[in-house]
Coordinates of C-alpha atoms in Angstrom, one line a residue:
X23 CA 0.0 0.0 0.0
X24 CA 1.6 3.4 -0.8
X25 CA 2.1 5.5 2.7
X26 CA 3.3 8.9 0.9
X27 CA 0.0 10.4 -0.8
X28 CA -0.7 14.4 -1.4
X29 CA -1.5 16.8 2.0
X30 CA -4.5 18.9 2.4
X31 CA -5.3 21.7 0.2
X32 CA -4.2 23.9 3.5
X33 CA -0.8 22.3 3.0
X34 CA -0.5 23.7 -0.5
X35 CA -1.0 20.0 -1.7
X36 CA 2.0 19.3 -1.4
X37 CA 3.9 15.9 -1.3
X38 CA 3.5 14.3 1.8
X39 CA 6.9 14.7 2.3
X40 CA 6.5 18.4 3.1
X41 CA 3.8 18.3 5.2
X42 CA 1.8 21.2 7.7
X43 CA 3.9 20.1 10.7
X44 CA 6.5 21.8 8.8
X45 CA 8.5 18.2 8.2
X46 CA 9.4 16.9 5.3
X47 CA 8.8 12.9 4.8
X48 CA 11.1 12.6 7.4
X49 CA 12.3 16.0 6.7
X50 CA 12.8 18.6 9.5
X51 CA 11.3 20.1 12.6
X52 CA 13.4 22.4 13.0
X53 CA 16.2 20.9 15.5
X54 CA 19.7 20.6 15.9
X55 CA 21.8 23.7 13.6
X56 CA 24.6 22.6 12.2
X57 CA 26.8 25.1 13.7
X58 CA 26.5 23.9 17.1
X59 CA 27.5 19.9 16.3
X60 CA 31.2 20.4 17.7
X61 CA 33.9 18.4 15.2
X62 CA 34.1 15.5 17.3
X63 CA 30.4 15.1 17.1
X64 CA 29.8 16.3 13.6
X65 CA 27.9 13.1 11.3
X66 CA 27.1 14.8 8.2
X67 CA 29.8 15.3 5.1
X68 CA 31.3 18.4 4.6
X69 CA 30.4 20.8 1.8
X70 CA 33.7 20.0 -0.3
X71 CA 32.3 23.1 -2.7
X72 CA 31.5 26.8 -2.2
X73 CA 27.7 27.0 -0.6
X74 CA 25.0 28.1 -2.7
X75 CA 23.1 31.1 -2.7
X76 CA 19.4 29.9 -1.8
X77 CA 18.0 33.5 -1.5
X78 CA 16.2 33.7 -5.1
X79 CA 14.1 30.8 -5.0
X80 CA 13.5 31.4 -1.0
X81 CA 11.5 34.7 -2.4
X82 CA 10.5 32.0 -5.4
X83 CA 10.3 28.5 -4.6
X84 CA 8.2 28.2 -7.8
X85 CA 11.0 29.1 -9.9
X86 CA 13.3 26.4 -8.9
X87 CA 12.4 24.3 -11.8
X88 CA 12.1 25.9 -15.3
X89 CA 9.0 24.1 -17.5
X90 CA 10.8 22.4 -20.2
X91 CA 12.8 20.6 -17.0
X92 CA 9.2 20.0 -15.2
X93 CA 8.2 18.1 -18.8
X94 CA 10.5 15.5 -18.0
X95 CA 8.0 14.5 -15.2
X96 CA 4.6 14.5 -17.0
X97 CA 2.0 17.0 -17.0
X98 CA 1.5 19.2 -13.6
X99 CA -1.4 21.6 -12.6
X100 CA -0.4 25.3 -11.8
X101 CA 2.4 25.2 -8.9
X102 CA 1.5 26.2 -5.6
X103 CA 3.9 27.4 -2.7
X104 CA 4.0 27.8 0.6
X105 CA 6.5 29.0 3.7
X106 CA 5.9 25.9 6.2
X107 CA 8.0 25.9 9.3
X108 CA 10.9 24.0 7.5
X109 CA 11.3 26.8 4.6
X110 CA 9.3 28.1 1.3
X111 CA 8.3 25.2 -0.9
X112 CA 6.2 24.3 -4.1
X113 CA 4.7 21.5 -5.5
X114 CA 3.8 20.6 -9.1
X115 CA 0.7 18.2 -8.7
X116 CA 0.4 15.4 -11.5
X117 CA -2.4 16.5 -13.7
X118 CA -3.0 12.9 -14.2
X119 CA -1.9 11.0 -10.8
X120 CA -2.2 7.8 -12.1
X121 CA 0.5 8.6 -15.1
X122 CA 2.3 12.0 -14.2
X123 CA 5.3 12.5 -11.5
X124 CA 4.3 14.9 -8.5
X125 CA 7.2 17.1 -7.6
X126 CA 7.8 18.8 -4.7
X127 CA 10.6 21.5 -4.0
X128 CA 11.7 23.0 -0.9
X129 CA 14.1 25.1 0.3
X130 CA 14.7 23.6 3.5
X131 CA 16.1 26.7 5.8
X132 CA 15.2 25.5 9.6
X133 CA 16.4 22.2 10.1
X134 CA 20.1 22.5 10.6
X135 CA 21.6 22.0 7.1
X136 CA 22.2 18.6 6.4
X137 CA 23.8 17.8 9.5
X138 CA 20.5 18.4 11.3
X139 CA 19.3 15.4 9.3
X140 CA 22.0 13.4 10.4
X141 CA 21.2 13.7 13.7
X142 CA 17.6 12.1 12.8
X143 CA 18.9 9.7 11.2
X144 CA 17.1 7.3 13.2
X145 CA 13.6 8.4 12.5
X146 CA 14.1 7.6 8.9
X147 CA 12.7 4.2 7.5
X148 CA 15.0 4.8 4.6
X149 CA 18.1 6.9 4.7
X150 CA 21.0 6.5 2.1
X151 CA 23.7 8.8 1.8
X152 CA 24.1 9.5 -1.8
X153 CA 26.0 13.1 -3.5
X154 CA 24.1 15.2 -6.3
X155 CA 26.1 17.3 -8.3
X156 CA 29.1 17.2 -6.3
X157 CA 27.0 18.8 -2.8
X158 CA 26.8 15.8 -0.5
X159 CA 22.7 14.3 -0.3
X160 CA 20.5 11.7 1.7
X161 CA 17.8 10.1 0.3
X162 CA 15.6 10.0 3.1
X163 CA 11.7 9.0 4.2
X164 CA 10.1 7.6 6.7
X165 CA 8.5 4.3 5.0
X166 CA 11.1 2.0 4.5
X167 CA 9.9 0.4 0.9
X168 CA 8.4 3.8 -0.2
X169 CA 11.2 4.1 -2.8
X170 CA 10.1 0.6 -4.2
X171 CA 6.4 1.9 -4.6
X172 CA 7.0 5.5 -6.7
X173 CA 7.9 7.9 -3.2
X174 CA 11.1 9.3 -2.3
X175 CA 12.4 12.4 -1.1
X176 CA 16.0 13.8 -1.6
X177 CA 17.8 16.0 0.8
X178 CA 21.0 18.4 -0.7
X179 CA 23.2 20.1 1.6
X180 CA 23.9 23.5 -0.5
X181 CA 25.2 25.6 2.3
X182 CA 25.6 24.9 6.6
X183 CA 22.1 26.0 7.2
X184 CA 20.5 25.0 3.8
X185 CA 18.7 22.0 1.9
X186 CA 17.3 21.5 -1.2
X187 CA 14.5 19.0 -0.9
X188 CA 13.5 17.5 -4.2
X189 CA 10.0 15.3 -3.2
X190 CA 8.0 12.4 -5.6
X191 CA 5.3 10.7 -6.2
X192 CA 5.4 8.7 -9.6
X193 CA 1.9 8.1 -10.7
X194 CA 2.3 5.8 -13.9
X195 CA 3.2 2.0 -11.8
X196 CA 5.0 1.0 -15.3
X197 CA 7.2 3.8 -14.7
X198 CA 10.9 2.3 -15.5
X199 CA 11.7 3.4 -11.7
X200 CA 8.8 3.2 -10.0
X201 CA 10.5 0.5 -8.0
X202 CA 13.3 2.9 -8.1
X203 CA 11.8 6.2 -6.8
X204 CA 15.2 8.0 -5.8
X205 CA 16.6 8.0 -8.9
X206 CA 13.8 10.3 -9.6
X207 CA 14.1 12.7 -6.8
X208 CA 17.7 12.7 -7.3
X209 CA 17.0 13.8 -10.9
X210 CA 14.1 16.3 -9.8
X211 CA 17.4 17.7 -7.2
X212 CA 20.3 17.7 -9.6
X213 CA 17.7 20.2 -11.8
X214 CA 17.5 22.9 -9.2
X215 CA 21.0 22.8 -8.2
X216 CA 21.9 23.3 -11.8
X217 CA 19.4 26.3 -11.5
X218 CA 20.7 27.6 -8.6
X219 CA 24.8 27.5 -10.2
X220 CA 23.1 29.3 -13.2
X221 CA 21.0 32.1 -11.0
X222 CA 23.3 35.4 -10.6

């Protein structure tokens, strides 16, 4: 049975992953900062490149993905954003959710950076340390066999106190990684990354 289905219109509709709690499948109440894990303590991966600038698509969450990028995930009503607890979001809904790809984007500013995830490790069903783009990345949610039925969600440390969360839902169960979902998410993450490289 799929756990990870669209929130409330009063959550923006988006993913389940961001939902009105303000955490993210998994995601982020806000908890532990980043800066305050001493060395010795420290779980997540350094940067190993210069931070991102997050600010533009913080005003704009919408603009994180340009449409012909959004076309390689089906066909998606008009966005909708938000600014939960965890930081400004939007979410593409599948026009057709039994053959489009819900995406979800969120510019995750209150959770402690990616080491904040770390520490919550534990509360994930499914948590795999991965790297998009050369910015080190978990793919994180909290049903354990979500990624084998369409869901996944895909955390990118950009800065100390920043994340891009990419979220899906594949519709379409023939999907060629449907069973795969985080290849997907990964995808939908490596897009606004690109973006943000590109946004001066």
């Amino acid at each position: 049975m799929r756990r990870f289905i669209l929130v409330p219109v009063a959550c923006t509709m988006l993913l389940a992953a961001v939902s009105c709690s303000g955490s993210t499948a998994g995601t982020p109440h806000p908890t532990v900062s980043s800066s305050a894990a001493t060395a010795s303590s420290r779980l997540a991966p350094p940067l190993g490149q210069p931070p991102l600038d997050t600010s533009r698509f913080e005003a704009d969450p919408c603009q994180a993905l340009r449409p012909e990028q959004l076309a390689q995930f089906g066909n998606h009503r008009q966005p909708k954003k938000q600014d939960p607890i965890a930081g400004p979001n939007c979410a593409w809904v599948a026009a057709n959710p039994m053959v489009d790809t819900t995406v979800g984007i969120d510019i995750n500013t209150k959770s402690g950076g990616l080491e904040g995830i770390y520490q919550r490790r534990d509360k994930f069903g499914h948590f795999q340390p991965t790297t998009i783009a050369g910015y080190p990345a978990v793919q994180a949610i909290d049903y354990r066999d979500a990624p084998k039925q369409g869901d996944c969600v895909t955390l990118v440390g950009v800065a100390e106190e920043r994340l891009i969360t990419a979220s899906i839902a594949i519709g379409d169960r023939k999907h060629p990684d449907y069973s795969s979902a985080c290849k997907i998410s990964d995808q939908a993450a490596a897009l606004v990354i690109e973006n943000l490289k590109g946004a001066k």
